[in-house]
XYZ file of C-alpha atoms in Angstrom:
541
model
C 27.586 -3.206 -25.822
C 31.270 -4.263 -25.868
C 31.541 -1.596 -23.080
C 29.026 -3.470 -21.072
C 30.656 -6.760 -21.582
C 34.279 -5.418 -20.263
C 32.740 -4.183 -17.241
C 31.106 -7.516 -16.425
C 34.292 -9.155 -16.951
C 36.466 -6.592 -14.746
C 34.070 -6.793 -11.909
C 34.036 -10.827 -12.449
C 37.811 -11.028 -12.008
C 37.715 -8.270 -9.080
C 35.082 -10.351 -6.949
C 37.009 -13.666 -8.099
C 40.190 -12.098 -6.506
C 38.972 -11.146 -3.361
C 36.810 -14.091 -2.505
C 38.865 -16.354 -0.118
C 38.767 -20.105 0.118
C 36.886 -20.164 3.238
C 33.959 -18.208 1.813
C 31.537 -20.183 2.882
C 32.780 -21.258 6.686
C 31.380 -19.425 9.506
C 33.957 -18.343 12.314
C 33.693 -20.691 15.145
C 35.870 -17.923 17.546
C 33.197 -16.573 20.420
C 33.519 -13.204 19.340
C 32.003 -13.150 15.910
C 29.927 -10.509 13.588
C 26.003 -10.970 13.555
C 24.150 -8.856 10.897
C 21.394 -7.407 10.884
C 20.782 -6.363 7.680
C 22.711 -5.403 4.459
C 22.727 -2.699 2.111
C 23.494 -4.090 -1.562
C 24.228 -3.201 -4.998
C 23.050 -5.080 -8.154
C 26.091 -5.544 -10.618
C 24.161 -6.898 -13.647
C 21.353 -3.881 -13.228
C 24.304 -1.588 -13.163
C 25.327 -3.259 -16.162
C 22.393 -1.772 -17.625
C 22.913 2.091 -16.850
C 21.097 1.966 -13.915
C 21.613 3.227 -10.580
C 20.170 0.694 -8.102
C 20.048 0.035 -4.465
C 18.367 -2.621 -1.751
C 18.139 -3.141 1.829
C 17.646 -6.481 3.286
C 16.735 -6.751 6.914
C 16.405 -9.558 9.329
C 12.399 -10.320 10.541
C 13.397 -13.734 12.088
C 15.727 -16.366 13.202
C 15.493 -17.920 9.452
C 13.737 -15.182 7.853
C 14.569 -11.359 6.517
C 13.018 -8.685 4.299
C 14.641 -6.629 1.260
C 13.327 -4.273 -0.928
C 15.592 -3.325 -4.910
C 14.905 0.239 -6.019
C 16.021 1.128 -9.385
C 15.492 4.001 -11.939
C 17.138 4.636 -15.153
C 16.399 8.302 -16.277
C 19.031 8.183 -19.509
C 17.561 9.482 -22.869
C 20.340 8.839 -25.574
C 18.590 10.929 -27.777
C 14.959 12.195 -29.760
C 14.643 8.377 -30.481
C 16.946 6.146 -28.455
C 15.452 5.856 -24.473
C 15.774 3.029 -21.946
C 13.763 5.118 -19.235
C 12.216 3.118 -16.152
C 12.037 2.632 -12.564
C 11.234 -0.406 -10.476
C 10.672 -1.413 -6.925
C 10.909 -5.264 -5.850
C 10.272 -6.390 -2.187
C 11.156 -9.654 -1.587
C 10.562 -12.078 1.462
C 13.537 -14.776 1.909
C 13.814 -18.345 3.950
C 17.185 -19.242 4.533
C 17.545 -23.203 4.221
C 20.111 -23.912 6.448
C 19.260 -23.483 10.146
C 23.490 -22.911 11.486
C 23.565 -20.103 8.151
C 20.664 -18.262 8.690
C 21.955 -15.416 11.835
C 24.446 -14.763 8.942
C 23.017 -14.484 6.176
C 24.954 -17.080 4.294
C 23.825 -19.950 2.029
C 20.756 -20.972 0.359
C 17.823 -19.681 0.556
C 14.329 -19.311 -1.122
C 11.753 -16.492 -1.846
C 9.027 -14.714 -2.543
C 8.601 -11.418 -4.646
C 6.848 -9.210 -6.166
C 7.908 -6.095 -8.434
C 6.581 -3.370 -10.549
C 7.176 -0.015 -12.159
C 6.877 2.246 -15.171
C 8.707 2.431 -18.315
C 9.369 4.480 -21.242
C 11.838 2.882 -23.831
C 12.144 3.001 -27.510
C 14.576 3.018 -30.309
C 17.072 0.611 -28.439
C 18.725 -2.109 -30.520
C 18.211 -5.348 -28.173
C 21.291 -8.465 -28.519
C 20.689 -11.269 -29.951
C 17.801 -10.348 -31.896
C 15.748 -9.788 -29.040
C 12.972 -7.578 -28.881
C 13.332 -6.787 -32.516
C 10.174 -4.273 -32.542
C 11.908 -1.983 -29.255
C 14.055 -0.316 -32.698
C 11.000 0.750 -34.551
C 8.769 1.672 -31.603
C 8.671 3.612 -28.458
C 6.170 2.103 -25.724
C 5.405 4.001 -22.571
C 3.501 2.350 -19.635
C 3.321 0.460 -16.059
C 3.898 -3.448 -15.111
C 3.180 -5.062 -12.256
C 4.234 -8.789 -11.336
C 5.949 -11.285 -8.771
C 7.405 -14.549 -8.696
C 9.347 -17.399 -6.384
C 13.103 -16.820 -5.766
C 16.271 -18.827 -5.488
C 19.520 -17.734 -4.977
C 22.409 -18.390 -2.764
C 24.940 -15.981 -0.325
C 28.532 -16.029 0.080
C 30.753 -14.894 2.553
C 33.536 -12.418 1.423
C 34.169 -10.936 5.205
C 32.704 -9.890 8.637
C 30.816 -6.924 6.287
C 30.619 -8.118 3.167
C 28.720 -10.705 1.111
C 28.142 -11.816 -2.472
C 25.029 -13.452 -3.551
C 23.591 -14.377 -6.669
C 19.320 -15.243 -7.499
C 17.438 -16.087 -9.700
C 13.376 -15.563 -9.934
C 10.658 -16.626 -12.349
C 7.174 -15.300 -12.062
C 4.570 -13.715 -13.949
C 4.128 -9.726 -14.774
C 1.208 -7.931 -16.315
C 2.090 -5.248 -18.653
C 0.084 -2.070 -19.770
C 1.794 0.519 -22.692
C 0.529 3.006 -25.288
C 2.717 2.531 -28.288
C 4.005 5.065 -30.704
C 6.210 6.062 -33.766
C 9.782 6.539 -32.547
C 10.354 9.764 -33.873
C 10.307 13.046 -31.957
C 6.529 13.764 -30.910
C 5.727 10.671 -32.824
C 1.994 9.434 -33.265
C -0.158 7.178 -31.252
C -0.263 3.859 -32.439
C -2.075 1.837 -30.074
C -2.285 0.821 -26.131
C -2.196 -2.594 -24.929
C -1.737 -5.334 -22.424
C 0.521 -8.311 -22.487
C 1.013 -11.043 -20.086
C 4.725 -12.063 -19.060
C 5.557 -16.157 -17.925
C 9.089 -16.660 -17.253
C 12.339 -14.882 -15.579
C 11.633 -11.998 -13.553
C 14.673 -11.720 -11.707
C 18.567 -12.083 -12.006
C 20.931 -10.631 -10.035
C 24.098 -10.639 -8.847
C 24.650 -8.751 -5.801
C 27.040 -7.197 -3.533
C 26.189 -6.310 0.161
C 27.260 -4.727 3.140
C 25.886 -6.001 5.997
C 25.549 -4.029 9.061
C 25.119 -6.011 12.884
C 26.864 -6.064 16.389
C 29.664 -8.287 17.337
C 29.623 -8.798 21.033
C 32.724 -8.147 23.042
C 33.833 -10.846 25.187
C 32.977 -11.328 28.804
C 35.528 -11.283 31.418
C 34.976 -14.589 33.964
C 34.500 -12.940 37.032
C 35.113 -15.539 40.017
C 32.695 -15.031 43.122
C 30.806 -16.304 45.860
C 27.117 -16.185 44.733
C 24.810 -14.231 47.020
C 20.992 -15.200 46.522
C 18.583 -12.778 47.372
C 15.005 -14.128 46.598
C 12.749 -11.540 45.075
C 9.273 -12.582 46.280
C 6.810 -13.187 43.396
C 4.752 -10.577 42.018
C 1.545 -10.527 43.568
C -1.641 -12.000 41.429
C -4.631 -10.226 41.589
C -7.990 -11.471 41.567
C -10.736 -9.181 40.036
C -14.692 -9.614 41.096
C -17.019 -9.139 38.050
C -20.671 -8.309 38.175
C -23.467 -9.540 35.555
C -26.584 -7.233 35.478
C -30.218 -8.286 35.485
C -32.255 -7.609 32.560
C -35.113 -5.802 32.867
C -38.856 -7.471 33.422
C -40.942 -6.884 29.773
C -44.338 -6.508 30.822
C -45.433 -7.579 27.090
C -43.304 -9.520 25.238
C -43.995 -8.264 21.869
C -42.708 -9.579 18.709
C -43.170 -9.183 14.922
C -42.452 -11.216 11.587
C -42.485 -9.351 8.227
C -42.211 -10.092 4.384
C -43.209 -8.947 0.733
C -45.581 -10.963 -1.316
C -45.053 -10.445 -5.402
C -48.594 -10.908 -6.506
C -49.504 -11.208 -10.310
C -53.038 -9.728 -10.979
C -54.684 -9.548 -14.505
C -54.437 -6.505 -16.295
C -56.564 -3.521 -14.831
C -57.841 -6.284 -11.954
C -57.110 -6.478 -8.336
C -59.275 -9.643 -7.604
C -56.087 -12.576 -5.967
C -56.152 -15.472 -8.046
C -54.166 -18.057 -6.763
C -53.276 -20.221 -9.874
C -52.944 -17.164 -12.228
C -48.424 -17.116 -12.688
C -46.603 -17.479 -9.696
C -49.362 -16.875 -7.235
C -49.633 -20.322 -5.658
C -45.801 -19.902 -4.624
C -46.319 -16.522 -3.296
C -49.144 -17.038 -1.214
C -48.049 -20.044 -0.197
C -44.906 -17.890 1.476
C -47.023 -15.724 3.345
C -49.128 -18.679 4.534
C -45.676 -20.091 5.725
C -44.835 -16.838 7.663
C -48.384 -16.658 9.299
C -48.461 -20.359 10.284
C -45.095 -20.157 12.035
C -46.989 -17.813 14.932
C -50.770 -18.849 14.497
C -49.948 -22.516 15.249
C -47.547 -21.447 17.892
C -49.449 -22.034 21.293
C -46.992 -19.684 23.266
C -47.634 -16.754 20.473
C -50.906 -14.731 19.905
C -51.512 -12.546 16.993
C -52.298 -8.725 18.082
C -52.302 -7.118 14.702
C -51.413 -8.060 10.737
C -50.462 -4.431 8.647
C -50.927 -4.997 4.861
C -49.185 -1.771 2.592
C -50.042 -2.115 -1.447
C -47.196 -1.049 -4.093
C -48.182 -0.405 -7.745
C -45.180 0.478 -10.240
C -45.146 3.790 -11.330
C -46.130 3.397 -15.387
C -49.639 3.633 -16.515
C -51.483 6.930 -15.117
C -51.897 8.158 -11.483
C -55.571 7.441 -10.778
C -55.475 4.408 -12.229
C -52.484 3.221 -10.489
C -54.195 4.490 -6.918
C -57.013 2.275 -7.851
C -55.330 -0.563 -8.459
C -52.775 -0.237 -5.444
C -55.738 0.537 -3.093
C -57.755 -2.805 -4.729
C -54.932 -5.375 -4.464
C -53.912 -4.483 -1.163
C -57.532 -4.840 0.311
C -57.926 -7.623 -1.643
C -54.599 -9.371 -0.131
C -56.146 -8.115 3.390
C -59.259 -10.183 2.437
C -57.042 -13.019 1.531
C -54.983 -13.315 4.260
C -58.518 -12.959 7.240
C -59.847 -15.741 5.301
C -56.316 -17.644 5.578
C -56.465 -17.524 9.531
C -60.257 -16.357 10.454
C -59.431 -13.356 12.427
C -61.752 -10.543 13.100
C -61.079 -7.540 11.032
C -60.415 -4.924 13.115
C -56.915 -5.964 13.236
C -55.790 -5.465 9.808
C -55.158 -2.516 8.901
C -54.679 -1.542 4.920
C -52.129 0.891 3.159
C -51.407 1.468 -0.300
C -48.673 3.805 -2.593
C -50.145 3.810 -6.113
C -46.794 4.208 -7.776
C -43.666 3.083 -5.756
C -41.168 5.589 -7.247
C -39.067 5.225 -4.329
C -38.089 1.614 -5.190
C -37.335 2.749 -9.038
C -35.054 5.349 -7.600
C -32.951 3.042 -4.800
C -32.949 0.782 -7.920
C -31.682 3.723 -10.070
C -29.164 4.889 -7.743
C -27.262 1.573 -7.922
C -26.466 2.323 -11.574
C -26.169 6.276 -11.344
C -22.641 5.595 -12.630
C -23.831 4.962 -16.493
C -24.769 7.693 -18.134
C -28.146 7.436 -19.416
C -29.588 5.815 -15.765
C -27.902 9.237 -13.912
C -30.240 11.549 -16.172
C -33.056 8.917 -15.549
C -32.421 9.360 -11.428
C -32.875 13.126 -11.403
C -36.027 13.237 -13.630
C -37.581 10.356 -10.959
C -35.965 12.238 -8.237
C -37.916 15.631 -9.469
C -40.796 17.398 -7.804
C -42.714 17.195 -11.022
C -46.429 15.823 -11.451
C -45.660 11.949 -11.392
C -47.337 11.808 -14.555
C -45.079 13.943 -16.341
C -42.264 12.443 -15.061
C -43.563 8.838 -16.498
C -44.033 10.825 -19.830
C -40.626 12.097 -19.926
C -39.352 8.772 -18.893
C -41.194 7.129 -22.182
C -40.393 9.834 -24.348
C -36.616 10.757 -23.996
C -35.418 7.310 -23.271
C -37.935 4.413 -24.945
C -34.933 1.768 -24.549
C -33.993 1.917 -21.002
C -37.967 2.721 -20.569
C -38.584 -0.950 -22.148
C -35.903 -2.604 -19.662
C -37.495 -0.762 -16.893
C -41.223 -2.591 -17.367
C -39.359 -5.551 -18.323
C -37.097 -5.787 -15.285
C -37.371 -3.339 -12.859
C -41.293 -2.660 -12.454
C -42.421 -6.404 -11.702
C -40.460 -6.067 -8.162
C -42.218 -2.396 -7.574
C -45.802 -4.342 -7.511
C -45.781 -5.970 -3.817
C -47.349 -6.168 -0.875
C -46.301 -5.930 2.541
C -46.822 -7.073 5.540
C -46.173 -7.504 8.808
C -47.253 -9.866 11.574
C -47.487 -8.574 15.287
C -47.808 -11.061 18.262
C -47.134 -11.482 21.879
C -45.456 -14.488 23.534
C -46.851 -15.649 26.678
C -44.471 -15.462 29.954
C -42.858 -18.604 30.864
C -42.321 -20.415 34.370
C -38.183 -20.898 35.255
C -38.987 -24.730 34.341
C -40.827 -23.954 31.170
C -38.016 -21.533 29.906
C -34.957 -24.184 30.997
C -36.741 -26.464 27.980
C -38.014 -23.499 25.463
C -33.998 -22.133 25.944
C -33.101 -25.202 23.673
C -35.762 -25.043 20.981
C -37.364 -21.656 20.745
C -34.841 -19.070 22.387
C -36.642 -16.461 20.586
C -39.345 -16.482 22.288
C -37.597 -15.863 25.936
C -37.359 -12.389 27.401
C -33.649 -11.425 28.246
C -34.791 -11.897 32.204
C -35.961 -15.157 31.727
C -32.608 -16.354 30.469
C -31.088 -14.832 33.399
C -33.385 -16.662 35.442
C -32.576 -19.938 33.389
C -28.905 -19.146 33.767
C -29.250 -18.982 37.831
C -30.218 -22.170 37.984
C -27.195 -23.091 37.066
C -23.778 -23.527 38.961
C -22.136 -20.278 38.172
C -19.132 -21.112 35.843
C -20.739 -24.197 34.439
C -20.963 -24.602 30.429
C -25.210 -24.503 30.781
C -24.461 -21.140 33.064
C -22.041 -19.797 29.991
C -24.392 -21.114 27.267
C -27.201 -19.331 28.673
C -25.560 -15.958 28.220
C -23.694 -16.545 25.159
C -27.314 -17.763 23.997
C -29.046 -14.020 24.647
C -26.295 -12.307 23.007
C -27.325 -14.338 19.801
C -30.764 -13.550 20.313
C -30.090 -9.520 21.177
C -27.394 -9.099 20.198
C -27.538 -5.025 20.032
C -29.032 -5.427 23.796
C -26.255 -3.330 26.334
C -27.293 -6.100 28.760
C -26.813 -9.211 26.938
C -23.420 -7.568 25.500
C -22.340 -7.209 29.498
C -23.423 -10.436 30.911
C -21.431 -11.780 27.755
C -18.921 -9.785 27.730
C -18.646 -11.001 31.722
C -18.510 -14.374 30.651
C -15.596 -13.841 28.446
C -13.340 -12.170 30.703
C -13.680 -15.342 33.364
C -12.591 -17.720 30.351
C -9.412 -14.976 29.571
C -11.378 -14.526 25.773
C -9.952 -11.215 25.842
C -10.670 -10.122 21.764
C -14.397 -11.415 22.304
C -14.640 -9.491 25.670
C -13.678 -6.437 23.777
C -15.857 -6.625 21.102
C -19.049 -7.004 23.807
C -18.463 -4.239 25.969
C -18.363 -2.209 22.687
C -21.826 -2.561 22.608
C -22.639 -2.798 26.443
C -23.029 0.880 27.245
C -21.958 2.494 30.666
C -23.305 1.355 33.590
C -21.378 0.969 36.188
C -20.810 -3.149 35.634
C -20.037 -2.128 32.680
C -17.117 0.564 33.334
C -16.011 -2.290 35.996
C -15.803 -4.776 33.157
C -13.983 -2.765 31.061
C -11.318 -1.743 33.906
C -10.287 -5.612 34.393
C -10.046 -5.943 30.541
C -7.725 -3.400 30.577
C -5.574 -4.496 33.688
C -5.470 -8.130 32.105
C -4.113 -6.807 28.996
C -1.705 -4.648 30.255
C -2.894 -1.139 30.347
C -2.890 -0.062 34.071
C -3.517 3.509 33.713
C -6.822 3.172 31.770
C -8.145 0.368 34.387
C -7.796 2.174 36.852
C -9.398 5.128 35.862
C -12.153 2.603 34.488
C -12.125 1.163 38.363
C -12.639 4.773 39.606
C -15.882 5.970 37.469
C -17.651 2.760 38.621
C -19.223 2.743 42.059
C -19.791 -1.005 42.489
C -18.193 -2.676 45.146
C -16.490 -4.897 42.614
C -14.722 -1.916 40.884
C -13.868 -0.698 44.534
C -12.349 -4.171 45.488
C -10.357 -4.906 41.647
C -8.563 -1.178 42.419
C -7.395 -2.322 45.414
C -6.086 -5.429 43.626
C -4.562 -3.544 40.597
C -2.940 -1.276 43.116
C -1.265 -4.017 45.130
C -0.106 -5.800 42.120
C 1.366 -2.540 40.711
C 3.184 -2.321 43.907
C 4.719 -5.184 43.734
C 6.138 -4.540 40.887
């Protein structure tokens, strides 16, 4: 320790001796060193045994970078270690605006640090630390904190700064005996509040310094470049295809509670009313519709998988026609459009629901005996028998959700008049084909927000559709939206108008070569005409 102490004092009087009284001025001559960066050296780590080193970089006019490395690999002996390493980056804002190109004065920070340790048998000062003698801990820490320190100018290449840091840093160890090989004690977690960083650094900065310019006397001679030429690139939307049959469908599950062994619907037995009142909802939003007509209503029964097969098939097959009968007396339709399917024991819900935990233990042996090829009446049995718990959560929790019912609602819209689609556009755009909205949008002054809104509006609605992800993506190239243009024609496919669209993204974003080859595997006259253009601007370059 007295070693340690006489070192700090030499290298205090050394840096004392050497720092001149104009430290902190910055040359005012014309020819003067700008760093860069600096490579630096903490004295008070060093002061610890260990080797460390950092490299600060600039990242802005007021702004740089560093990152501290430092490892200690010393063992004393058997009992006595201070082994760790440690990495800190740090991000620094220098305060004052004329000091900041060199590095000099205040500044502020933010960083964050962490490493791994393995230290024991070391008699801390002060008292500190008291159990470090006894005990050997071994572990990682992680942290970061808010910086201050402050930079002083020895010369052109050198600096001296000293920071301080507080912060927070999580700690993880395993303790043990500190004796050789000595036993496990425990492992633990603490959590740090305070200092996290002291140091007192010095740096050698690395830069340019700019050799003067001679003053050259002349007569000027101005020869006017002309501008480079601007191109103007011709985009082409494409019409959507006609449907013949604009056919649509709504879907949902109903969670029906039937008496035990029943399958006759009774609407104030549990949560019935709610249920059915759901699928009356969902029904009612097309049969009151007078643009919608319902084609065809599919009903498919569930049962859970406990209880036995035949029994189960009974009651899947019951409660699914009786939901059918349900829902034609709901909406008096004839009954040739329903049509009925049942699965007496929906074992491929329990297993998606099993495969979500297939990380514990007990649920992973569950998954492959439901996942077997075995009669499904063994596999219930083995499912009681070999784990009754997780059997008892399974009717409690899982199984209620494996008794539903299906269904799904088929309908067609009705076509719609130019006029008749310019109002339904703002209420019901769902029920507009893709070419009626490009019929809507042609009524419009190309260019015009209503225009633009028509075609961002069909993306929303089909928004997989290569055709609504062109005409959209068109859209956004005229405003110069050049992310949202990109993420449209991914989706627009390669048609020519396409290929076209994605040549003048790529000319407006820089990258020449790929438009034109983009230009050259459309055959539009657009693509034809925005070569042309890409090949005059290049040219006059």
């Amino acid at each position: 320790m007295q070693r340690i102490k006489l070192c700090l004092f030499l290298w205090g009087l050394f840096y004392i001796s050497v720092l001149p009284s104009s430290a902190q001025s910055i040359p005012s001559d014309s020819v003067i060193f700008i760093p860069t960066g600096s490579i630096k050296n903490n004295l008070l780590y060093d002061a610890t045994l260990t080797p460390n080193i950092g490299l600060e970089v600039k990242i802005g006019s007021r702004s740089s970078f560093q990152a501290f490395y430092g490892i200690n690999p010393w063992k004393f002996s058997d009992t006595k270690k201070w082994r760790h390493w440690s990495l800190m980056p740090e991000y620094r804002y220098w305060l004052k605006k004329e000091k900041a190109p060199y590095l000099l004065g205040w500044f502020t920070g933010v960083h964050a640090l962490g490493g791994e340790f393995n230290v024991g048998g070391v008699d801390m000062p002060f008292g500190m630390m008291k159990w470090l003698k006894d005990n050997r801990y071994e572990g990682w820490f992680i942290g970061g904190g808010l910086t201050l320190g402050h930079a002083w100018r020895l010369s052109d290449r050198w600096r001296l700064e000293a920071a301080v840091g507080v912060g927070y840093i999580r700690f993880r160890y395993d303790r043990y005996e500190n004796e050789w090989c000595g036993d496990f004690i425990h492992s633990g977690s603490y959590d740090y509040y305070g200092p996290t960083k002291l140091a007192l650094n010095i740096a050698y900065t690395f830069g340019n310094r700019p050799e003067p310019k001679p003053v050259i006397i002349e007569v000027p001679v101005v020869v006017e470049k002309p501008a480079p030429y601007v191109p103007s690139y011709d985009l082409a939307y494409l019409e959507p295809q006609a449907e013949t049959l604009k056919s649509r469908y709504l879907s949902g599950q109903a969670y029906l509670d039937f008496v035990v062994n029943k399958t006759d619907i009774r609407r104030d037995y549990r949560n019935n009313a709610s249920e059915l009142s759901k699928v009356e909802e969902t029904i009612n939003v097309v049969r009151k519709d007078p643009n919608t007509t319902i084609t065809h209503i599919s009903i498919h029964g569930y049962a859970s998988p406990e209880g036995s097969y035949q029994n189960n098939k009974r009651l899947a097959e019951g409660r699914a026609q009786a939901f059918k009968d349900y829902v034609q007396q709901l909406i008096d339709l004839p009954a040739n459009i329903f049509s009925v399917e049942s699965t007496p024991e929906d074992w491929d819900g329990l297993i998606s629901w099993l495969s979500s935990k297939e990380n514990t233990t007990d649920y992973s042996s569950i998954l492959d005996i439901a996942k077997s090829d075995a009669d499904l009446d063994a596999k219930e049995r083995q499912l009681r028998q070999r784990y009754p718990q997780q059997w008892k959560q399974l009717l409690a929790e899982v199984f209620p959700a494996l008794r539903h019912s299906d269904y799904r609602v088929s309908y067609t819209i009705r076509p719609f008049t130019v006029e008749e689609a310019r109002d339904i556009i703002r209420t019901k755009p769902w029920q507009l084909s893709l070419n009626e909205m490009f019929l809507v949008a042609n009524t419009y002054a190309p260019g015009s927000k209503d225009y633009d809104d028509v075609f961002e509006t069909a993306v929303k609605m089909y928004p997989d559709d290569e055709t609504a992800n062109l005409n959209a993506a068109v859209i956004a190239l005229r405003k110069d939206d050049l992310a949202a243009a990109g993420r449209y024609l991914a989706k627009a496919g390669d048609s020519a108008e396409a290929q076209n669209a994605r040549g003048v993204l790529a000319a407006k974003q820089g990258r020449y070569a790929e438009a034109e080859a983009a230009f050259g595997q459309s055959e539009i006259k657009e693509a034809k005409h925005n070569l042309e253009e890409l090949q005059r601007f290049l040219n006059s370059q």
